């Protein structure tokens, strides 16, 4: 969750955990607990910390950064898609509980964004393609715009949700 408060109070949370070992041994309770701790309980704890001050000031913005697996889980995506779906439910509930206090709570579902993660994957399995060809192949048939997003595009959307221009948006 990204907490949008006056500049002195800013904080953020976003995490991804992937593991080849998990794929080989199957999902065990420790995987579930670790993923829930990292993706769901971290957001709960951050919101629990920030919400009282936001409610007292009658102003606040929370942007919970999830991924598209929260709404459209893929195969072999547990436990992460489950913890992200729970994060989306948390966002919806908090948006309704806090809107009367001018605290707006939204989620942003990350799709395919050009990042170091994809650069590492290209380096590992690039198959002789240029990085641009690799990204185009990742986007083909998956993204209506036909290209991966850019980090700055995602950041601008978060800034919009935290700005006065986004002051009538909550629960999405």
mmCIF file of the C-alpha atoms, coordinates in Angstrom:
data_MODEL
# 
_entry.id   MODEL 
# 
loop_
_atom_site.group_PDB 
_atom_site.id 
_atom_site.type_symbol 
_atom_site.label_atom_id 
_atom_site.label_alt_id 
_atom_site.label_comp_id 
_atom_site.label_asym_id 
_atom_site.label_entity_id 
_atom_site.label_seq_id 
_atom_site.pdbx_PDB_ins_code 
_atom_site.Cartn_x 
_atom_site.Cartn_y 
_atom_site.Cartn_z 
_atom_site.occupancy 
_atom_site.B_iso_or_equiv 
_atom_site.pdbx_formal_charge 
_atom_site.auth_seq_id 
_atom_site.auth_comp_id 
_atom_site.auth_asym_id 
_atom_site.auth_atom_id 
_atom_site.pdbx_PDB_model_num 
ATOM 1   C CA . UNK A 1 1   ? 0.000   0.000   0.000   1.00 0.00 ? 1   UNK A CA 1 
ATOM 2   C CA . UNK A 1 2   ? 1.248   3.453   -0.698  1.00 0.00 ? 2   UNK A CA 1 
ATOM 3   C CA . UNK A 1 3   ? 0.164   5.980   1.845   1.00 0.00 ? 3   UNK A CA 1 
ATOM 4   C CA . UNK A 1 4   ? -0.300  9.469   0.427   1.00 0.00 ? 4   UNK A CA 1 
ATOM 5   C CA . UNK A 1 5   ? -0.108  11.970  3.237   1.00 0.00 ? 5   UNK A CA 1 
ATOM 6   C CA . UNK A 1 6   ? 1.525   15.330  3.726   1.00 0.00 ? 6   UNK A CA 1 
ATOM 7   C CA . UNK A 1 7   ? 5.108   15.083  2.401   1.00 0.00 ? 7   UNK A CA 1 
ATOM 8   C CA . UNK A 1 8   ? 6.686   14.404  5.795   1.00 0.00 ? 8   UNK A CA 1 
ATOM 9   C CA . UNK A 1 9   ? 4.602   11.244  6.303   1.00 0.00 ? 9   UNK A CA 1 
ATOM 10  C CA . UNK A 1 10  ? 5.081   9.262   3.074   1.00 0.00 ? 10  UNK A CA 1 
ATOM 11  C CA . UNK A 1 11  ? 5.682   5.510   2.954   1.00 0.00 ? 11  UNK A CA 1 
ATOM 12  C CA . UNK A 1 12  ? 5.134   2.653   0.478   1.00 0.00 ? 12  UNK A CA 1 
ATOM 13  C CA . UNK A 1 13  ? 4.902   -1.112  0.211   1.00 0.00 ? 13  UNK A CA 1 
ATOM 14  C CA . UNK A 1 14  ? 5.091   -3.405  -2.785  1.00 0.00 ? 14  UNK A CA 1 
ATOM 15  C CA . UNK A 1 15  ? 6.668   -6.821  -3.020  1.00 0.00 ? 15  UNK A CA 1 
ATOM 16  C CA . UNK A 1 16  ? 7.027   -9.778  -5.333  1.00 0.00 ? 16  UNK A CA 1 
ATOM 17  C CA . UNK A 1 17  ? 8.279   -13.200 -4.325  1.00 0.00 ? 17  UNK A CA 1 
ATOM 18  C CA . UNK A 1 18  ? 8.922   -15.878 -6.924  1.00 0.00 ? 18  UNK A CA 1 
ATOM 19  C CA . UNK A 1 19  ? 10.714  -19.150 -6.387  1.00 0.00 ? 19  UNK A CA 1 
ATOM 20  C CA . UNK A 1 20  ? 11.740  -21.988 -8.654  1.00 0.00 ? 20  UNK A CA 1 
ATOM 21  C CA . UNK A 1 21  ? 12.083  -24.178 -5.573  1.00 0.00 ? 21  UNK A CA 1 
ATOM 22  C CA . UNK A 1 22  ? 8.404   -23.609 -4.706  1.00 0.00 ? 22  UNK A CA 1 
ATOM 23  C CA . UNK A 1 23  ? 7.382   -24.781 -8.160  1.00 0.00 ? 23  UNK A CA 1 
ATOM 24  C CA . UNK A 1 24  ? 9.306   -28.011 -7.706  1.00 0.00 ? 24  UNK A CA 1 
ATOM 25  C CA . UNK A 1 25  ? 8.169   -28.924 -4.189  1.00 0.00 ? 25  UNK A CA 1 
ATOM 26  C CA . UNK A 1 26  ? 4.618   -27.572 -4.293  1.00 0.00 ? 26  UNK A CA 1 
ATOM 27  C CA . UNK A 1 27  ? 3.013   -24.937 -2.132  1.00 0.00 ? 27  UNK A CA 1 
ATOM 28  C CA . UNK A 1 28  ? 3.396   -25.577 1.589   1.00 0.00 ? 28  UNK A CA 1 
ATOM 29  C CA . UNK A 1 29  ? 1.965   -23.735 4.590   1.00 0.00 ? 29  UNK A CA 1 
ATOM 30  C CA . UNK A 1 30  ? 5.127   -21.671 4.970   1.00 0.00 ? 30  UNK A CA 1 
ATOM 31  C CA . UNK A 1 31  ? 4.662   -20.350 1.413   1.00 0.00 ? 31  UNK A CA 1 
ATOM 32  C CA . UNK A 1 32  ? 1.096   -19.330 2.192   1.00 0.00 ? 32  UNK A CA 1 
ATOM 33  C CA . UNK A 1 33  ? 2.071   -17.671 5.454   1.00 0.00 ? 33  UNK A CA 1 
ATOM 34  C CA . UNK A 1 34  ? 5.063   -15.889 3.946   1.00 0.00 ? 34  UNK A CA 1 
ATOM 35  C CA . UNK A 1 35  ? 3.045   -14.558 1.038   1.00 0.00 ? 35  UNK A CA 1 
ATOM 36  C CA . UNK A 1 36  ? 0.157   -13.434 3.246   1.00 0.00 ? 36  UNK A CA 1 
ATOM 37  C CA . UNK A 1 37  ? 2.601   -11.747 5.651   1.00 0.00 ? 37  UNK A CA 1 
ATOM 38  C CA . UNK A 1 38  ? 4.411   -9.968  2.839   1.00 0.00 ? 38  UNK A CA 1 
ATOM 39  C CA . UNK A 1 39  ? 1.504   -8.906  0.650   1.00 0.00 ? 39  UNK A CA 1 
ATOM 40  C CA . UNK A 1 40  ? -1.555  -8.736  2.899   1.00 0.00 ? 40  UNK A CA 1 
ATOM 41  C CA . UNK A 1 41  ? -0.449  -8.259  6.495   1.00 0.00 ? 41  UNK A CA 1 
ATOM 42  C CA . UNK A 1 42  ? 2.198   -5.685  5.575   1.00 0.00 ? 42  UNK A CA 1 
ATOM 43  C CA . UNK A 1 43  ? -0.554  -3.574  3.982   1.00 0.00 ? 43  UNK A CA 1 
ATOM 44  C CA . UNK A 1 44  ? -2.830  -4.130  6.997   1.00 0.00 ? 44  UNK A CA 1 
ATOM 45  C CA . UNK A 1 45  ? -0.091  -3.053  9.397   1.00 0.00 ? 45  UNK A CA 1 
ATOM 46  C CA . UNK A 1 46  ? 0.811   0.013   7.354   1.00 0.00 ? 46  UNK A CA 1 
ATOM 47  C CA . UNK A 1 47  ? -2.841  1.061   7.128   1.00 0.00 ? 47  UNK A CA 1 
ATOM 48  C CA . UNK A 1 48  ? -3.350  0.430   10.846  1.00 0.00 ? 48  UNK A CA 1 
ATOM 49  C CA . UNK A 1 49  ? -0.404  2.749   11.510  1.00 0.00 ? 49  UNK A CA 1 
ATOM 50  C CA . UNK A 1 50  ? -1.431  5.524   9.097   1.00 0.00 ? 50  UNK A CA 1 
ATOM 51  C CA . UNK A 1 51  ? -5.230  5.608   9.265   1.00 0.00 ? 51  UNK A CA 1 
ATOM 52  C CA . UNK A 1 52  ? -5.709  7.177   12.718  1.00 0.00 ? 52  UNK A CA 1 
ATOM 53  C CA . UNK A 1 53  ? -3.737  10.288  11.741  1.00 0.00 ? 53  UNK A CA 1 
ATOM 54  C CA . UNK A 1 54  ? -5.433  10.496  8.353   1.00 0.00 ? 54  UNK A CA 1 
ATOM 55  C CA . UNK A 1 55  ? -8.866  10.260  9.941   1.00 0.00 ? 55  UNK A CA 1 
ATOM 56  C CA . UNK A 1 56  ? -7.932  12.860  12.559  1.00 0.00 ? 56  UNK A CA 1 
ATOM 57  C CA . UNK A 1 57  ? -6.713  15.284  9.846   1.00 0.00 ? 57  UNK A CA 1 
ATOM 58  C CA . UNK A 1 58  ? -9.782  14.479  7.710   1.00 0.00 ? 58  UNK A CA 1 
ATOM 59  C CA . UNK A 1 59  ? -7.474  13.852  4.737   1.00 0.00 ? 59  UNK A CA 1 
ATOM 60  C CA . UNK A 1 60  ? -5.572  10.906  3.440   1.00 0.00 ? 60  UNK A CA 1 
ATOM 61  C CA . UNK A 1 61  ? -4.902  8.697   0.445   1.00 0.00 ? 61  UNK A CA 1 
ATOM 62  C CA . UNK A 1 62  ? -3.987  5.024   0.372   1.00 0.00 ? 62  UNK A CA 1 
ATOM 63  C CA . UNK A 1 63  ? -3.046  3.296   -2.866  1.00 0.00 ? 63  UNK A CA 1 
ATOM 64  C CA . UNK A 1 64  ? -2.684  -0.452  -2.461  1.00 0.00 ? 64  UNK A CA 1 
ATOM 65  C CA . UNK A 1 65  ? -0.357  -1.717  -5.196  1.00 0.00 ? 65  UNK A CA 1 
ATOM 66  C CA . UNK A 1 66  ? -1.395  -5.208  -6.275  1.00 0.00 ? 66  UNK A CA 1 
ATOM 67  C CA . UNK A 1 67  ? -1.156  -7.026  -9.583  1.00 0.00 ? 67  UNK A CA 1 
ATOM 68  C CA . UNK A 1 68  ? -3.699  -8.245  -12.091 1.00 0.00 ? 68  UNK A CA 1 
ATOM 69  C CA . UNK A 1 69  ? -3.664  -11.639 -10.367 1.00 0.00 ? 69  UNK A CA 1 
ATOM 70  C CA . UNK A 1 70  ? -5.934  -10.061 -7.733  1.00 0.00 ? 70  UNK A CA 1 
ATOM 71  C CA . UNK A 1 71  ? -8.780  -10.135 -10.285 1.00 0.00 ? 71  UNK A CA 1 
ATOM 72  C CA . UNK A 1 72  ? -7.582  -12.590 -12.915 1.00 0.00 ? 72  UNK A CA 1 
ATOM 73  C CA . UNK A 1 73  ? -5.373  -15.245 -11.349 1.00 0.00 ? 73  UNK A CA 1 
ATOM 74  C CA . UNK A 1 74  ? -3.365  -17.419 -13.663 1.00 0.00 ? 74  UNK A CA 1 
ATOM 75  C CA . UNK A 1 75  ? -2.413  -21.052 -13.345 1.00 0.00 ? 75  UNK A CA 1 
ATOM 76  C CA . UNK A 1 76  ? 0.300   -21.777 -10.798 1.00 0.00 ? 76  UNK A CA 1 
ATOM 77  C CA . UNK A 1 77  ? -0.292  -18.414 -9.150  1.00 0.00 ? 77  UNK A CA 1 
ATOM 78  C CA . UNK A 1 78  ? -1.091  -19.518 -5.612  1.00 0.00 ? 78  UNK A CA 1 
ATOM 79  C CA . UNK A 1 79  ? -0.546  -18.295 -3.021  1.00 0.00 ? 79  UNK A CA 1 
ATOM 80  C CA . UNK A 1 80  ? 0.244   -14.872 -4.483  1.00 0.00 ? 80  UNK A CA 1 
ATOM 81  C CA . UNK A 1 81  ? -3.044  -14.437 -6.386  1.00 0.00 ? 81  UNK A CA 1 
ATOM 82  C CA . UNK A 1 82  ? -4.974  -15.322 -3.232  1.00 0.00 ? 82  UNK A CA 1 
ATOM 83  C CA . UNK A 1 83  ? -3.100  -12.824 -1.055  1.00 0.00 ? 83  UNK A CA 1 
ATOM 84  C CA . UNK A 1 84  ? -3.551  -10.140 -3.717  1.00 0.00 ? 84  UNK A CA 1 
ATOM 85  C CA . UNK A 1 85  ? -7.289  -10.854 -3.985  1.00 0.00 ? 85  UNK A CA 1 
ATOM 86  C CA . UNK A 1 86  ? -7.463  -10.469 -0.209  1.00 0.00 ? 86  UNK A CA 1 
ATOM 87  C CA . UNK A 1 87  ? -5.616  -7.157  -0.613  1.00 0.00 ? 87  UNK A CA 1 
ATOM 88  C CA . UNK A 1 88  ? -8.263  -6.034  -3.084  1.00 0.00 ? 88  UNK A CA 1 
ATOM 89  C CA . UNK A 1 89  ? -11.017 -6.970  -0.614  1.00 0.00 ? 89  UNK A CA 1 
ATOM 90  C CA . UNK A 1 90  ? -9.131  -5.030  2.074   1.00 0.00 ? 90  UNK A CA 1 
ATOM 91  C CA . UNK A 1 91  ? -8.998  -2.001  -0.234  1.00 0.00 ? 91  UNK A CA 1 
ATOM 92  C CA . UNK A 1 92  ? -12.742 -2.128  -0.928  1.00 0.00 ? 92  UNK A CA 1 
ATOM 93  C CA . UNK A 1 93  ? -13.632 -2.470  2.768   1.00 0.00 ? 93  UNK A CA 1 
ATOM 94  C CA . UNK A 1 94  ? -11.253 0.298   3.879   1.00 0.00 ? 94  UNK A CA 1 
ATOM 95  C CA . UNK A 1 95  ? -12.560 2.617   1.151   1.00 0.00 ? 95  UNK A CA 1 
ATOM 96  C CA . UNK A 1 96  ? -16.097 2.357   2.522   1.00 0.00 ? 96  UNK A CA 1 
ATOM 97  C CA . UNK A 1 97  ? -15.022 2.653   6.158   1.00 0.00 ? 97  UNK A CA 1 
ATOM 98  C CA . UNK A 1 98  ? -12.849 5.710   5.618   1.00 0.00 ? 98  UNK A CA 1 
ATOM 99  C CA . UNK A 1 99  ? -14.560 7.751   2.873   1.00 0.00 ? 99  UNK A CA 1 
ATOM 100 C CA . UNK A 1 100 ? -16.663 9.676   5.448   1.00 0.00 ? 100 UNK A CA 1 
ATOM 101 C CA . UNK A 1 101 ? -13.352 10.938  6.871   1.00 0.00 ? 101 UNK A CA 1 
ATOM 102 C CA . UNK A 1 102 ? -12.049 12.116  3.462   1.00 0.00 ? 102 UNK A CA 1 
ATOM 103 C CA . UNK A 1 103 ? -9.585  9.224   3.428   1.00 0.00 ? 103 UNK A CA 1 
ATOM 104 C CA . UNK A 1 104 ? -9.669  7.681   -0.032  1.00 0.00 ? 104 UNK A CA 1 
ATOM 105 C CA . UNK A 1 105 ? -8.501  4.117   -0.543  1.00 0.00 ? 105 UNK A CA 1 
ATOM 106 C CA . UNK A 1 106 ? -7.833  2.657   -3.990  1.00 0.00 ? 106 UNK A CA 1 
ATOM 107 C CA . UNK A 1 107 ? -5.937  -0.213  -5.549  1.00 0.00 ? 107 UNK A CA 1 
ATOM 108 C CA . UNK A 1 108 ? -3.742  -0.168  -8.613  1.00 0.00 ? 108 UNK A CA 1 
ATOM 109 C CA . UNK A 1 109 ? -3.317  -3.514  -10.327 1.00 0.00 ? 109 UNK A CA 1 
ATOM 110 C CA . UNK A 1 110 ? 0.075   -3.764  -11.959 1.00 0.00 ? 110 UNK A CA 1 
ATOM 111 C CA . UNK A 1 111 ? 0.071   -5.411  -15.341 1.00 0.00 ? 111 UNK A CA 1 
ATOM 112 C CA . UNK A 1 112 ? 3.176   -5.786  -17.431 1.00 0.00 ? 112 UNK A CA 1 
ATOM 113 C CA . UNK A 1 113 ? 5.486   -2.877  -16.649 1.00 0.00 ? 113 UNK A CA 1 
ATOM 114 C CA . UNK A 1 114 ? 8.989   -2.603  -18.100 1.00 0.00 ? 114 UNK A CA 1 
ATOM 115 C CA . UNK A 1 115 ? 11.267  -3.074  -15.107 1.00 0.00 ? 115 UNK A CA 1 
ATOM 116 C CA . UNK A 1 116 ? 14.479  -4.641  -13.862 1.00 0.00 ? 116 UNK A CA 1 
ATOM 117 C CA . UNK A 1 117 ? 12.509  -7.844  -13.346 1.00 0.00 ? 117 UNK A CA 1 
ATOM 118 C CA . UNK A 1 118 ? 11.967  -8.174  -17.112 1.00 0.00 ? 118 UNK A CA 1 
ATOM 119 C CA . UNK A 1 119 ? 15.550  -7.162  -17.872 1.00 0.00 ? 119 UNK A CA 1 
ATOM 120 C CA . UNK A 1 120 ? 16.754  -10.017 -15.639 1.00 0.00 ? 120 UNK A CA 1 
ATOM 121 C CA . UNK A 1 121 ? 14.326  -12.440 -17.260 1.00 0.00 ? 121 UNK A CA 1 
ATOM 122 C CA . UNK A 1 122 ? 15.452  -11.358 -20.748 1.00 0.00 ? 122 UNK A CA 1 
ATOM 123 C CA . UNK A 1 123 ? 19.067  -11.881 -19.769 1.00 0.00 ? 123 UNK A CA 1 
ATOM 124 C CA . UNK A 1 124 ? 18.217  -15.371 -18.495 1.00 0.00 ? 124 UNK A CA 1 
ATOM 125 C CA . UNK A 1 125 ? 15.950  -16.524 -21.361 1.00 0.00 ? 125 UNK A CA 1 
ATOM 126 C CA . UNK A 1 126 ? 16.264  -13.896 -24.103 1.00 0.00 ? 126 UNK A CA 1 
ATOM 127 C CA . UNK A 1 127 ? 16.630  -16.507 -26.882 1.00 0.00 ? 127 UNK A CA 1 
ATOM 128 C CA . UNK A 1 128 ? 18.796  -14.207 -28.989 1.00 0.00 ? 128 UNK A CA 1 
ATOM 129 C CA . UNK A 1 129 ? 16.151  -11.474 -29.155 1.00 0.00 ? 129 UNK A CA 1 
ATOM 130 C CA . UNK A 1 130 ? 16.860  -7.839  -28.447 1.00 0.00 ? 130 UNK A CA 1 
ATOM 131 C CA . UNK A 1 131 ? 15.305  -6.536  -25.264 1.00 0.00 ? 131 UNK A CA 1 
ATOM 132 C CA . UNK A 1 132 ? 12.762  -4.576  -27.326 1.00 0.00 ? 132 UNK A CA 1 
ATOM 133 C CA . UNK A 1 133 ? 11.760  -7.746  -29.212 1.00 0.00 ? 133 UNK A CA 1 
ATOM 134 C CA . UNK A 1 134 ? 11.464  -9.597  -25.916 1.00 0.00 ? 134 UNK A CA 1 
ATOM 135 C CA . UNK A 1 135 ? 9.132   -6.914  -24.490 1.00 0.00 ? 135 UNK A CA 1 
ATOM 136 C CA . UNK A 1 136 ? 7.044   -6.855  -27.672 1.00 0.00 ? 136 UNK A CA 1 
ATOM 137 C CA . UNK A 1 137 ? 6.652   -10.628 -27.449 1.00 0.00 ? 137 UNK A CA 1 
ATOM 138 C CA . UNK A 1 138 ? 5.561   -10.385 -23.805 1.00 0.00 ? 138 UNK A CA 1 
ATOM 139 C CA . UNK A 1 139 ? 2.918   -7.786  -24.672 1.00 0.00 ? 139 UNK A CA 1 
ATOM 140 C CA . UNK A 1 140 ? 1.584   -9.429  -27.848 1.00 0.00 ? 140 UNK A CA 1 
ATOM 141 C CA . UNK A 1 141 ? -1.912  -10.752 -27.337 1.00 0.00 ? 141 UNK A CA 1 
ATOM 142 C CA . UNK A 1 142 ? -1.885  -9.808  -23.647 1.00 0.00 ? 142 UNK A CA 1 
ATOM 143 C CA . UNK A 1 143 ? -2.046  -6.024  -23.657 1.00 0.00 ? 143 UNK A CA 1 
ATOM 144 C CA . UNK A 1 144 ? -4.577  -4.173  -25.834 1.00 0.00 ? 144 UNK A CA 1 
ATOM 145 C CA . UNK A 1 145 ? -2.128  -1.283  -26.369 1.00 0.00 ? 145 UNK A CA 1 
ATOM 146 C CA . UNK A 1 146 ? 0.388   -3.770  -27.764 1.00 0.00 ? 146 UNK A CA 1 
ATOM 147 C CA . UNK A 1 147 ? 3.213   -2.676  -25.470 1.00 0.00 ? 147 UNK A CA 1 
ATOM 148 C CA . UNK A 1 148 ? 4.313   -2.941  -21.879 1.00 0.00 ? 148 UNK A CA 1 
ATOM 149 C CA . UNK A 1 149 ? 3.705   -0.043  -19.559 1.00 0.00 ? 149 UNK A CA 1 
ATOM 150 C CA . UNK A 1 150 ? 6.409   2.199   -18.176 1.00 0.00 ? 150 UNK A CA 1 
ATOM 151 C CA . UNK A 1 151 ? 7.096   2.775   -14.495 1.00 0.00 ? 151 UNK A CA 1 
ATOM 152 C CA . UNK A 1 152 ? 6.549   6.506   -14.891 1.00 0.00 ? 152 UNK A CA 1 
ATOM 153 C CA . UNK A 1 153 ? 3.079   5.881   -16.377 1.00 0.00 ? 153 UNK A CA 1 
ATOM 154 C CA . UNK A 1 154 ? 2.150   3.798   -13.366 1.00 0.00 ? 154 UNK A CA 1 
ATOM 155 C CA . UNK A 1 155 ? 3.594   6.429   -11.017 1.00 0.00 ? 155 UNK A CA 1 
ATOM 156 C CA . UNK A 1 156 ? 1.585   9.218   -12.693 1.00 0.00 ? 156 UNK A CA 1 
ATOM 157 C CA . UNK A 1 157 ? -1.618  7.261   -12.091 1.00 0.00 ? 157 UNK A CA 1 
ATOM 158 C CA . UNK A 1 158 ? -0.727  6.864   -8.398  1.00 0.00 ? 158 UNK A CA 1 
ATOM 159 C CA . UNK A 1 159 ? 0.025   10.597  -8.170  1.00 0.00 ? 159 UNK A CA 1 
ATOM 160 C CA . UNK A 1 160 ? -3.349  11.356  -9.756  1.00 0.00 ? 160 UNK A CA 1 
ATOM 161 C CA . UNK A 1 161 ? -5.168  9.190   -7.212  1.00 0.00 ? 161 UNK A CA 1 
ATOM 162 C CA . UNK A 1 162 ? -3.339  10.994  -4.401  1.00 0.00 ? 162 UNK A CA 1 
ATOM 163 C CA . UNK A 1 163 ? -3.989  14.472  -5.788  1.00 0.00 ? 163 UNK A CA 1 
ATOM 164 C CA . UNK A 1 164 ? -6.967  16.790  -5.492  1.00 0.00 ? 164 UNK A CA 1 
ATOM 165 C CA . UNK A 1 165 ? -7.832  15.844  -9.088  1.00 0.00 ? 165 UNK A CA 1 
ATOM 166 C CA . UNK A 1 166 ? -8.600  12.323  -7.789  1.00 0.00 ? 166 UNK A CA 1 
ATOM 167 C CA . UNK A 1 167 ? -10.628 13.525  -4.809  1.00 0.00 ? 167 UNK A CA 1 
ATOM 168 C CA . UNK A 1 168 ? -13.847 11.798  -5.896  1.00 0.00 ? 168 UNK A CA 1 
ATOM 169 C CA . UNK A 1 169 ? -12.303 8.365   -6.527  1.00 0.00 ? 169 UNK A CA 1 
ATOM 170 C CA . UNK A 1 170 ? -12.356 5.713   -3.836  1.00 0.00 ? 170 UNK A CA 1 
ATOM 171 C CA . UNK A 1 171 ? -12.824 1.980   -3.790  1.00 0.00 ? 171 UNK A CA 1 
ATOM 172 C CA . UNK A 1 172 ? -11.337 1.203   -7.196  1.00 0.00 ? 172 UNK A CA 1 
# 
